[in-house]
Amino acid sequence: MPRTATGAHSAGAALDPVSADALDRRARNADPGGSGPRDAPAGPSAAPANAPHGLLIAVAAFSCLVVALQQTLVVPAVPQFPALLGTTQEAVGWLVTATLLTGAVATPIIGRLADLFGKRRMLVLSMAFVLLGSVIAPWGGIGTLVLGRALQGLGTALVPVAMAQMRDSLSPHRVGGALAILSATLGVGGGIGVPLGGVILSSIGWTGMFWTSAVLSVAAILLIALVFPASAPADPRGRFDLVGAVLLSIALTSLLLAVSQGNTWGWGSPASLGSLLVGVVSAVAWGAFELRQASPLVDLRTSGSRPLLFTNTASILMGILMFMNLLLTTRTLQNPTTEGGFGWSASAAGLAMLPNAAAMFAVAALTARLAARFGPRPVLEIGGVVTALGYLLRLLVTPSAPVAIVWTTLIGIGVGIAYAAMPMLVVRYAPPRETGSANGVNALMRAIGSAIASALVAAITAGLVAEADGGIVPSATSLGTIALIGLVLSAVSTVLASFARRQGERHDGTVPSAER
């Protein structure tokens, strides 16, 4: 039975594109220069007088950056961990897998808890997991390290909750720009994590990576506690769906294990097929259970609405495209020149991602302006087109390493534009009481995309190989195949974005009067 909104007026304003556009226009007319908020905050919690909106955005962006760093900061040390810890490369692989799994499970759960118990509490809790994991990881062997990485992964849930908090605390005309900035920090964190991790590894040692994360997470916790308002629950009459959380956790863990470990276990092995089967069965059981709940973990009716369904599907593809860009670029720069590469060192290849990270952050302000002028859906389409152009140029015209880096940066700009537009679409079409969980689902889709990209690139580079420099390396054909897949997926994401609208809604976000 469909759920009814608590407060028909506020829910209707959030769900009606005409109302949303009118609200955006009124906000821009009230403050055309964007110099400061003149409207009431968009949600139930206003920022305190001593916490300017700019400060709220800065603290949220810093916190998201700290979380994003956890994904790539340890990457430079992964090849050294077997020798440092006396373990196997397969065991070390769990340092990445554990973070992925816990992040995927925690994101929708903590997003829902934020709607039930308040967002600031969940922001502090998410960052506390990062702190705990950072402190635990250096004390012991591979088991303690994997545990610490798993706890760090729980912090991933902070990002969608921070985005939902922006809707609650900021004036409507500030929300789009804030979401664009927070989205950009995800790419920036991923881009600077590898070179920063390399510097820490060479100067302090591998434990320094975790102590750095601990210091940053303490700073984020203090800033959140001091600056963010204590928001009222968005859905105070709801309850936590424990059974749904357990079923979803089993489904996500099983499916992501099959995807992330398929190359190691063998795609046709009993472990891979068993994990896939358990994941599919659990996902079907979870969906059937959620549709019968009055207060579900994830409202599938909302998530299944046309705008959010196509937005989330495009998010999976954008997650693939972003991570594929990172893996393809570092692999291309390090590959021998005889196999389509340029023979760079791993550290130099990591540094080459810095322009990409800077570009993703730089386009945030432009994306906000475009979304304010044309709406977030056309902006998502623009992101898909720019990403497709970057992959096309990578495929056809890559005569030198600097040119490859330029095309990589162009892809980063496209992905950055799309990443900024997606939470804007979620905020526009999700009911206010479900903003946290809806953003959590969207973030989960991007995380699943990253996992798929990792498995896909690993499978292609392991299957299409050549002999060069006395060893086996990915062939030039494998690199071209990855770029071609990126081009196709970019085109598909653009098409999906064009359908992320309500029935009868025009491309500019308005509805003809006859259909209102």
Coordinates of C-alpha atoms in Angstrom, one line a residue:
M1 CA 0.0 0.0 0.0
P2 CA 1.6 3.3 -0.9
R3 CA 2.8 5.4 1.9
T4 CA 1.2 8.8 2.7
A5 CA 3.3 11.8 3.3
T6 CA 3.4 13.5 6.7
G7 CA 2.6 17.0 5.7
A8 CA 1.0 17.1 2.3
H9 CA 2.1 20.6 1.5
S10 CA 5.8 20.0 1.9
A11 CA 5.7 16.6 0.3
G12 CA 3.8 18.0 -2.7
A13 CA 6.3 20.8 -3.1
A14 CA 9.1 18.3 -3.3
L15 CA 7.4 15.9 -5.6
D16 CA 5.9 18.5 -8.0
P17 CA 8.5 19.6 -10.6
V18 CA 6.5 22.8 -11.3
S19 CA 6.6 23.8 -7.7
A20 CA 10.2 23.0 -7.4
D21 CA 11.1 25.1 -10.4
A22 CA 8.9 27.9 -9.1
L23 CA 10.7 27.7 -5.8
D24 CA 14.1 27.8 -7.5
R25 CA 13.0 30.8 -9.6
R26 CA 11.7 32.7 -6.5
A27 CA 14.9 32.0 -4.7
R28 CA 17.1 33.2 -7.5
N29 CA 14.9 36.3 -8.0
A30 CA 15.2 37.1 -4.2
D31 CA 19.0 36.8 -4.3
P32 CA 20.1 36.9 -7.9
G33 CA 23.8 37.4 -7.1
G34 CA 23.9 34.4 -4.7
S35 CA 25.4 36.7 -2.0
G36 CA 23.5 35.1 0.8
P37 CA 20.3 33.2 1.8
R38 CA 17.1 35.1 1.9
D39 CA 14.6 32.3 1.9
A40 CA 13.8 29.9 4.7
P41 CA 15.9 26.7 4.7
A42 CA 14.5 23.9 2.5
G43 CA 14.1 21.4 5.4
P44 CA 13.3 21.1 9.1
S45 CA 16.6 22.2 10.5
A46 CA 17.9 25.7 10.1
A47 CA 21.6 26.5 10.6
P48 CA 22.3 28.3 13.8
A49 CA 23.0 32.0 13.6
N50 CA 26.7 31.5 14.3
A51 CA 27.1 28.9 11.5
P52 CA 26.9 30.7 8.1
H53 CA 25.8 28.5 5.2
G54 CA 29.2 28.8 3.6
L55 CA 30.7 27.2 6.7
L56 CA 28.2 24.4 6.7
I57 CA 29.1 23.6 3.1
A58 CA 32.8 23.8 3.9
V59 CA 32.5 21.4 6.8
A60 CA 30.4 19.0 4.8
A61 CA 32.8 19.1 1.9
F62 CA 35.8 18.4 4.2
S63 CA 34.0 15.5 5.9
C64 CA 33.1 14.0 2.5
L65 CA 36.7 14.4 1.3
V66 CA 38.0 12.6 4.4
V67 CA 35.7 9.7 3.6
A68 CA 36.6 9.7 -0.1
L69 CA 40.3 9.5 0.8
Q70 CA 39.8 6.2 2.5
Q71 CA 39.1 4.5 -0.8
T72 CA 42.5 5.1 -2.4
L73 CA 44.9 6.3 0.3
V74 CA 46.2 2.7 0.9
V75 CA 46.5 1.8 -2.7
P76 CA 50.2 2.6 -3.0
A77 CA 51.0 0.2 -0.1
V78 CA 48.9 -2.7 -1.4
P79 CA 51.8 -4.3 -3.5
Q80 CA 54.1 -4.1 -0.4
F81 CA 51.7 -5.5 2.2
P82 CA 52.5 -9.2 1.4
A83 CA 56.1 -8.7 2.3
L84 CA 55.5 -6.2 5.1
L85 CA 52.9 -8.4 6.9
G86 CA 54.1 -11.9 5.8
T87 CA 50.8 -12.7 4.0
T88 CA 49.5 -13.5 0.6
Q89 CA 48.4 -11.2 -2.2
E90 CA 44.9 -12.8 -2.0
A91 CA 44.6 -11.8 1.7
V92 CA 45.8 -8.3 0.9
G93 CA 43.0 -8.0 -1.7
W94 CA 40.5 -8.0 1.2
L95 CA 41.8 -4.6 2.2
V96 CA 39.8 -3.2 -0.8
T97 CA 37.0 -5.7 -0.7
A98 CA 36.2 -5.2 3.0
T99 CA 35.9 -1.5 2.6
L100 CA 33.6 -1.9 -0.5
L101 CA 31.3 -4.4 1.3
T102 CA 30.8 -2.5 4.5
G103 CA 30.4 0.8 2.7
A104 CA 27.7 -0.7 0.4
V105 CA 25.8 -2.3 3.4
A106 CA 26.1 0.8 5.6
T107 CA 25.0 3.4 3.1
P108 CA 21.3 2.6 2.8
I109 CA 21.0 1.6 6.5
I110 CA 22.6 4.7 8.0
G111 CA 20.7 6.8 5.4
R112 CA 17.4 5.4 6.8
L113 CA 18.6 5.9 10.4
A114 CA 19.4 9.5 9.6
D115 CA 15.7 10.0 8.5
L116 CA 14.6 8.4 11.8
F117 CA 16.9 9.8 14.4
G118 CA 18.5 13.0 12.9
K119 CA 21.3 13.5 10.4
R120 CA 23.9 15.1 12.6
R121 CA 24.0 12.0 14.9
M122 CA 24.6 9.8 11.9
L123 CA 27.2 12.1 10.5
V124 CA 29.2 11.9 13.7
L125 CA 28.6 8.1 13.9
S126 CA 29.8 7.5 10.4
M127 CA 33.0 9.5 11.0
A128 CA 33.5 7.8 14.3
F129 CA 33.7 4.5 12.4
V130 CA 36.5 6.0 10.2
L131 CA 38.3 7.0 13.3
L132 CA 38.0 3.6 15.0
G133 CA 39.1 1.8 11.9
S134 CA 42.1 4.1 11.5
V135 CA 43.2 3.5 15.1
I136 CA 42.7 -0.3 14.9
A137 CA 44.3 -1.0 11.5
P138 CA 48.0 -0.4 12.4
W139 CA 47.9 -2.6 15.6
G140 CA 48.6 -6.1 14.4
G141 CA 48.7 -8.2 11.3
I142 CA 46.5 -8.7 8.2
G143 CA 43.4 -9.6 10.3
T144 CA 43.5 -6.4 12.2
L145 CA 44.2 -4.4 9.1
V146 CA 41.2 -5.9 7.3
L147 CA 39.0 -5.2 10.3
G148 CA 40.2 -1.6 10.4
R149 CA 39.6 -1.2 6.7
A150 CA 36.1 -2.6 7.1
L151 CA 35.3 -0.1 9.8
Q152 CA 36.6 2.7 7.6
G153 CA 34.3 1.6 4.9
L154 CA 31.3 2.2 7.1
G155 CA 32.1 5.9 6.9
T156 CA 31.1 5.9 3.3
A157 CA 27.5 6.4 4.5
L158 CA 28.4 9.9 5.6
V159 CA 28.3 11.3 2.0
P160 CA 24.5 10.9 1.2
V161 CA 23.6 11.9 4.8
A162 CA 25.6 15.1 4.3
M163 CA 23.8 15.8 1.0
A164 CA 20.5 15.3 2.7
Q165 CA 21.6 17.7 5.5
M166 CA 22.2 20.4 2.8
R167 CA 18.6 20.2 1.8
D168 CA 17.5 20.6 5.4
S169 CA 19.8 23.4 6.4
L170 CA 20.3 25.6 3.3
S171 CA 18.1 28.0 1.4
P172 CA 16.7 26.5 -1.8
H173 CA 19.0 28.5 -4.1
R174 CA 22.1 27.3 -2.2
V175 CA 21.3 23.6 -2.3
G176 CA 22.3 22.9 -5.9
G177 CA 25.7 24.5 -5.5
A178 CA 26.3 22.7 -2.2
L179 CA 25.4 19.3 -3.7
A180 CA 27.7 20.0 -6.6
I181 CA 30.6 20.7 -4.3
L182 CA 30.0 17.6 -2.2
S183 CA 29.8 15.4 -5.3
A184 CA 33.1 16.9 -6.5
T185 CA 34.9 16.0 -3.3
L186 CA 34.3 12.3 -4.1
G187 CA 36.4 12.6 -7.3
V188 CA 38.9 14.9 -5.6
G189 CA 39.4 12.4 -2.8
G190 CA 39.8 9.5 -5.1
G191 CA 42.2 11.5 -7.3
I192 CA 44.6 12.8 -4.6
G193 CA 44.4 9.7 -2.4
V194 CA 46.9 7.7 -4.5
P195 CA 49.7 10.4 -4.7
L196 CA 49.1 11.4 -1.1
G197 CA 49.3 7.8 0.0
G198 CA 52.6 7.4 -1.9
V199 CA 54.1 10.5 -0.2
I200 CA 53.1 9.2 3.3
L201 CA 54.3 5.7 2.5
S202 CA 57.8 6.9 1.4
S203 CA 58.2 9.4 4.2
I204 CA 56.5 7.9 7.3
G205 CA 55.6 4.3 6.4
W206 CA 52.4 2.5 5.9
T207 CA 51.1 3.0 9.4
G208 CA 51.3 6.8 8.7
M209 CA 48.4 6.4 6.3
F210 CA 46.1 5.3 9.0
W211 CA 47.3 7.9 11.6
T212 CA 46.7 10.6 9.0
S213 CA 43.2 9.3 8.5
A214 CA 42.7 9.3 12.3
V215 CA 43.7 12.9 12.7
L216 CA 41.5 14.0 9.8
S217 CA 38.5 12.1 11.1
V218 CA 38.9 13.7 14.6
A219 CA 38.9 17.1 13.0
A220 CA 35.8 16.2 11.0
I221 CA 33.9 14.9 14.1
L222 CA 34.7 18.1 16.0
L223 CA 33.7 20.4 13.1
I224 CA 30.4 18.5 12.6
A225 CA 29.5 18.6 16.2
L226 CA 30.3 22.3 16.5
V227 CA 28.9 23.6 13.2
F228 CA 26.0 21.4 12.1
P229 CA 22.6 22.0 13.5
A230 CA 20.8 19.3 15.6
S231 CA 18.2 18.4 13.0
A232 CA 14.8 16.9 13.9
P233 CA 14.1 13.5 12.4
A234 CA 12.6 13.7 8.9
D235 CA 10.3 10.7 9.6
P236 CA 9.8 10.7 13.4
R237 CA 6.8 8.3 13.2
G238 CA 8.7 5.7 11.2
R239 CA 10.5 2.7 12.5
F240 CA 13.7 0.9 11.6
D241 CA 13.2 -2.1 9.4
L242 CA 15.6 -4.6 11.0
V243 CA 14.6 -7.6 8.8
G244 CA 14.9 -5.5 5.7
A245 CA 18.4 -4.4 6.8
V246 CA 19.5 -8.0 7.3
L247 CA 18.1 -9.2 4.0
L248 CA 19.7 -6.3 2.1
S249 CA 23.0 -6.8 3.8
I250 CA 23.1 -10.5 2.8
A251 CA 22.1 -9.6 -0.8
L252 CA 24.7 -6.9 -1.2
T253 CA 27.5 -8.8 0.5
S254 CA 26.8 -11.9 -1.6
L255 CA 26.5 -10.0 -4.9
L256 CA 29.5 -7.8 -4.4
L257 CA 31.6 -10.8 -3.2
A258 CA 30.8 -12.5 -6.5
V259 CA 31.7 -9.4 -8.5
S260 CA 34.9 -8.4 -6.6
Q261 CA 36.3 -11.9 -6.1
G262 CA 35.2 -13.5 -9.4
N263 CA 38.6 -13.1 -11.0
T264 CA 40.3 -14.7 -7.9
W265 CA 37.9 -17.5 -7.3
G266 CA 37.1 -18.1 -11.0
W267 CA 33.8 -16.9 -12.5
G268 CA 32.5 -20.4 -12.9
S269 CA 33.7 -21.7 -9.5
P270 CA 31.2 -22.9 -6.8
A271 CA 32.1 -20.0 -4.6
S272 CA 31.3 -17.3 -7.2
L273 CA 28.1 -19.0 -8.5
G274 CA 27.0 -19.7 -4.9
S275 CA 27.5 -16.1 -3.9
L276 CA 25.7 -14.9 -6.9
L277 CA 22.8 -17.3 -6.3
V278 CA 22.5 -16.3 -2.6
G279 CA 22.6 -12.6 -3.6
V280 CA 19.9 -12.9 -6.2
V281 CA 17.6 -14.9 -3.9
S282 CA 18.1 -12.6 -1.0
A283 CA 17.5 -9.5 -3.2
V284 CA 14.2 -10.9 -4.4
A285 CA 13.2 -11.8 -0.9
W286 CA 14.2 -8.3 0.3
G287 CA 12.2 -6.6 -2.4
A288 CA 9.1 -8.6 -1.7
F289 CA 9.4 -7.9 2.1
E290 CA 10.0 -4.2 1.6
L291 CA 6.8 -3.7 -0.5
R292 CA 4.7 -5.0 2.4
Q293 CA 6.2 -2.7 5.0
A294 CA 4.6 0.5 6.2
S295 CA 8.1 1.9 7.2
P296 CA 10.6 0.1 4.9
L297 CA 14.3 0.5 4.9
V298 CA 14.1 1.7 1.3
D299 CA 10.8 2.8 -0.2
L300 CA 10.9 0.8 -3.4
R301 CA 7.8 2.7 -4.7
T302 CA 9.7 5.9 -4.4
S303 CA 13.0 4.4 -5.8
G304 CA 11.0 2.8 -8.6
S305 CA 9.4 6.1 -9.7
R306 CA 10.5 7.0 -13.2
P307 CA 12.8 9.9 -12.4
L308 CA 14.7 8.1 -9.6
L309 CA 14.8 4.8 -11.3
F310 CA 16.6 6.2 -14.4
T311 CA 18.7 8.5 -12.2
N312 CA 19.9 5.5 -10.1
T313 CA 20.5 3.4 -13.2
A314 CA 22.6 6.1 -14.8
S315 CA 24.5 6.4 -11.4
I316 CA 25.6 2.8 -11.8
L317 CA 27.1 3.6 -15.2
M318 CA 28.7 6.8 -14.0
G319 CA 30.3 4.8 -11.1
I320 CA 31.7 2.4 -13.6
L321 CA 33.0 5.2 -15.9
M322 CA 34.7 7.1 -13.0
F323 CA 36.6 4.2 -11.6
M324 CA 37.3 2.8 -15.1
N325 CA 38.9 6.1 -16.0
L326 CA 41.3 5.9 -13.0
L327 CA 42.2 2.3 -13.7
L328 CA 42.6 2.7 -17.5
T329 CA 44.8 5.8 -17.1
T330 CA 47.2 4.4 -14.5
R331 CA 47.4 1.1 -16.5
T332 CA 48.1 2.9 -19.8
L333 CA 50.7 5.2 -18.3
Q334 CA 52.6 2.2 -16.8
N335 CA 52.2 -0.2 -19.7
P336 CA 55.3 -0.7 -22.0
T337 CA 55.4 1.4 -25.1
T338 CA 55.1 -1.7 -27.2
E339 CA 51.6 -2.3 -25.8
G340 CA 50.0 1.1 -26.0
G341 CA 51.6 2.5 -22.9
F342 CA 54.2 5.0 -21.9
G343 CA 56.4 3.2 -19.4
W344 CA 55.8 5.5 -16.4
S345 CA 56.4 4.5 -12.8
A346 CA 53.5 3.7 -10.5
S347 CA 54.0 6.9 -8.5
A348 CA 54.2 9.1 -11.6
A349 CA 51.0 7.5 -12.9
G350 CA 49.3 8.3 -9.6
L351 CA 50.4 11.9 -9.8
A352 CA 49.0 12.1 -13.3
M353 CA 45.5 11.8 -11.8
L354 CA 45.8 15.2 -10.0
P355 CA 44.6 17.3 -13.0
N356 CA 41.5 15.0 -13.2
A357 CA 40.7 15.6 -9.5
A358 CA 41.2 19.3 -9.8
A359 CA 39.0 19.5 -12.8
M360 CA 36.2 17.6 -11.1
F361 CA 36.2 20.1 -8.3
A362 CA 36.5 23.1 -10.6
V363 CA 33.4 22.2 -12.6
A364 CA 31.2 22.1 -9.4
A365 CA 30.4 25.8 -9.6
L366 CA 29.6 25.6 -13.3
T367 CA 27.4 22.6 -12.8
A368 CA 25.4 24.5 -10.1
R369 CA 24.8 27.4 -12.5
L370 CA 23.8 25.2 -15.3
A371 CA 21.4 23.3 -13.1
A372 CA 19.9 26.5 -11.8
R373 CA 19.4 27.7 -15.4
F374 CA 18.3 24.5 -17.2
G375 CA 17.5 22.0 -14.4
P376 CA 19.6 19.0 -13.2
R377 CA 18.5 16.5 -15.9
P378 CA 19.9 18.3 -18.9
V379 CA 23.1 18.7 -16.8
L380 CA 23.3 15.0 -16.3
E381 CA 22.9 14.6 -20.1
I382 CA 25.7 17.0 -20.7
G383 CA 27.9 15.0 -18.3
G384 CA 27.3 11.9 -20.3
V385 CA 28.1 13.6 -23.6
V386 CA 31.4 15.1 -22.3
T387 CA 32.3 11.7 -20.8
A388 CA 31.6 10.0 -24.1
L389 CA 33.7 12.5 -26.0
G390 CA 36.6 11.9 -23.6
Y391 CA 36.5 8.1 -24.1
L392 CA 36.2 8.5 -27.8
L393 CA 39.3 10.7 -28.0
R394 CA 41.1 8.2 -25.7
L395 CA 40.2 5.5 -28.2
L396 CA 41.2 7.3 -31.3
V397 CA 43.8 10.0 -30.5
T398 CA 46.4 9.2 -27.8
P399 CA 49.8 9.8 -29.3
S400 CA 51.6 10.8 -26.0
A401 CA 51.2 10.6 -22.2
P402 CA 50.3 14.3 -21.8
V403 CA 47.5 13.9 -24.4
A404 CA 46.2 10.8 -22.5
I405 CA 46.1 12.9 -19.3
V406 CA 44.2 15.6 -21.1
W407 CA 41.6 13.1 -22.3
T408 CA 41.5 11.6 -18.8
T409 CA 40.8 15.0 -17.4
L410 CA 38.0 15.6 -19.9
I411 CA 36.4 12.3 -18.8
G412 CA 36.8 13.6 -15.2
I413 CA 35.0 16.8 -16.1
G414 CA 32.1 14.8 -17.6
V415 CA 31.8 12.5 -14.7
G416 CA 32.1 15.4 -12.3
I417 CA 29.2 17.2 -14.0
A418 CA 27.1 14.1 -13.8
Y419 CA 28.0 13.3 -10.2
A420 CA 26.9 16.8 -9.2
A421 CA 23.6 16.5 -11.1
M422 CA 22.5 13.1 -9.7
P423 CA 21.9 14.2 -6.1
M424 CA 20.1 17.3 -7.3
L425 CA 17.7 15.0 -9.1
V426 CA 17.3 12.9 -6.0
V427 CA 16.5 15.9 -3.9
R428 CA 14.0 17.2 -6.5
Y429 CA 12.0 14.0 -6.8
A430 CA 12.4 12.2 -3.4
P431 CA 9.9 13.1 -0.6
P432 CA 11.6 15.2 2.2
R433 CA 11.1 12.5 4.8
E434 CA 13.1 10.1 2.6
T435 CA 15.9 12.3 1.5
G436 CA 18.6 10.5 3.5
S437 CA 17.6 7.0 2.4
A438 CA 17.1 8.1 -1.2
N439 CA 20.5 9.7 -1.4
G440 CA 21.9 6.6 0.3
V441 CA 20.4 4.4 -2.5
N442 CA 21.9 6.7 -5.1
A443 CA 25.4 6.5 -3.5
L444 CA 25.0 2.8 -3.3
M445 CA 24.4 2.6 -7.0
R446 CA 27.7 4.5 -7.6
A447 CA 29.5 2.2 -5.3
I448 CA 28.2 -0.9 -7.1
G449 CA 29.4 0.7 -10.4
S450 CA 32.9 1.1 -9.0
A451 CA 32.9 -2.6 -8.0
I452 CA 31.8 -3.6 -11.4
A453 CA 34.5 -1.4 -13.0
S454 CA 37.2 -3.0 -10.9
A455 CA 36.1 -6.5 -11.8
L456 CA 35.6 -5.6 -15.5
V457 CA 39.0 -4.0 -15.9
A458 CA 40.7 -6.9 -14.0
A459 CA 39.0 -9.5 -16.2
I460 CA 39.9 -7.7 -19.5
T461 CA 43.5 -7.0 -18.6
A462 CA 44.0 -10.5 -17.3
G463 CA 42.3 -12.1 -20.4
L464 CA 44.0 -10.0 -23.1
V465 CA 47.7 -10.0 -22.4
A466 CA 51.0 -9.9 -24.2
E467 CA 54.7 -10.5 -23.5
A468 CA 56.8 -7.3 -23.1
D469 CA 59.9 -6.4 -21.1
G470 CA 60.4 -10.0 -20.1
G471 CA 56.9 -10.3 -18.5
I472 CA 53.2 -10.6 -19.1
V473 CA 51.4 -7.3 -19.3
P474 CA 47.9 -6.1 -20.5
S475 CA 47.9 -5.9 -24.3
A476 CA 47.2 -2.7 -26.3
T477 CA 43.9 -4.5 -27.4
S478 CA 42.8 -4.7 -23.8
L479 CA 43.3 -1.0 -23.2
G480 CA 41.4 -0.2 -26.4
T481 CA 38.6 -2.5 -25.4
I482 CA 38.2 -0.7 -22.0
A483 CA 38.0 2.7 -23.7
L484 CA 35.4 1.3 -26.2
I485 CA 33.3 0.0 -23.3
G486 CA 33.6 3.4 -21.7
L487 CA 32.4 5.1 -24.8
V488 CA 29.3 2.8 -25.1
L489 CA 28.4 3.1 -21.4
S490 CA 28.7 6.9 -21.6
A491 CA 26.2 7.0 -24.5
V492 CA 23.8 4.7 -22.6
S493 CA 24.0 6.9 -19.5
T494 CA 23.1 9.9 -21.6
V495 CA 20.0 8.2 -23.0
L496 CA 19.0 7.1 -19.5
A497 CA 19.4 10.6 -18.2
S498 CA 16.9 11.9 -20.8
F499 CA 14.2 9.6 -19.3
A500 CA 14.7 10.8 -15.7
R501 CA 11.5 12.8 -15.7
R502 CA 7.9 12.5 -14.6
Q503 CA 5.2 11.4 -17.1
G504 CA 4.3 14.5 -19.2
E505 CA 7.1 16.6 -17.8
R506 CA 8.9 18.7 -20.4
H507 CA 12.6 18.7 -20.9
D508 CA 12.9 22.0 -19.0
G509 CA 11.2 20.4 -15.9
T510 CA 7.7 22.0 -16.4
V511 CA 4.4 20.3 -17.0
P512 CA 1.8 21.4 -19.5
S513 CA -1.2 23.0 -17.9
A514 CA -3.5 20.3 -19.2
E515 CA -1.6 17.6 -17.4
R516 CA -1.2 19.4 -14.0

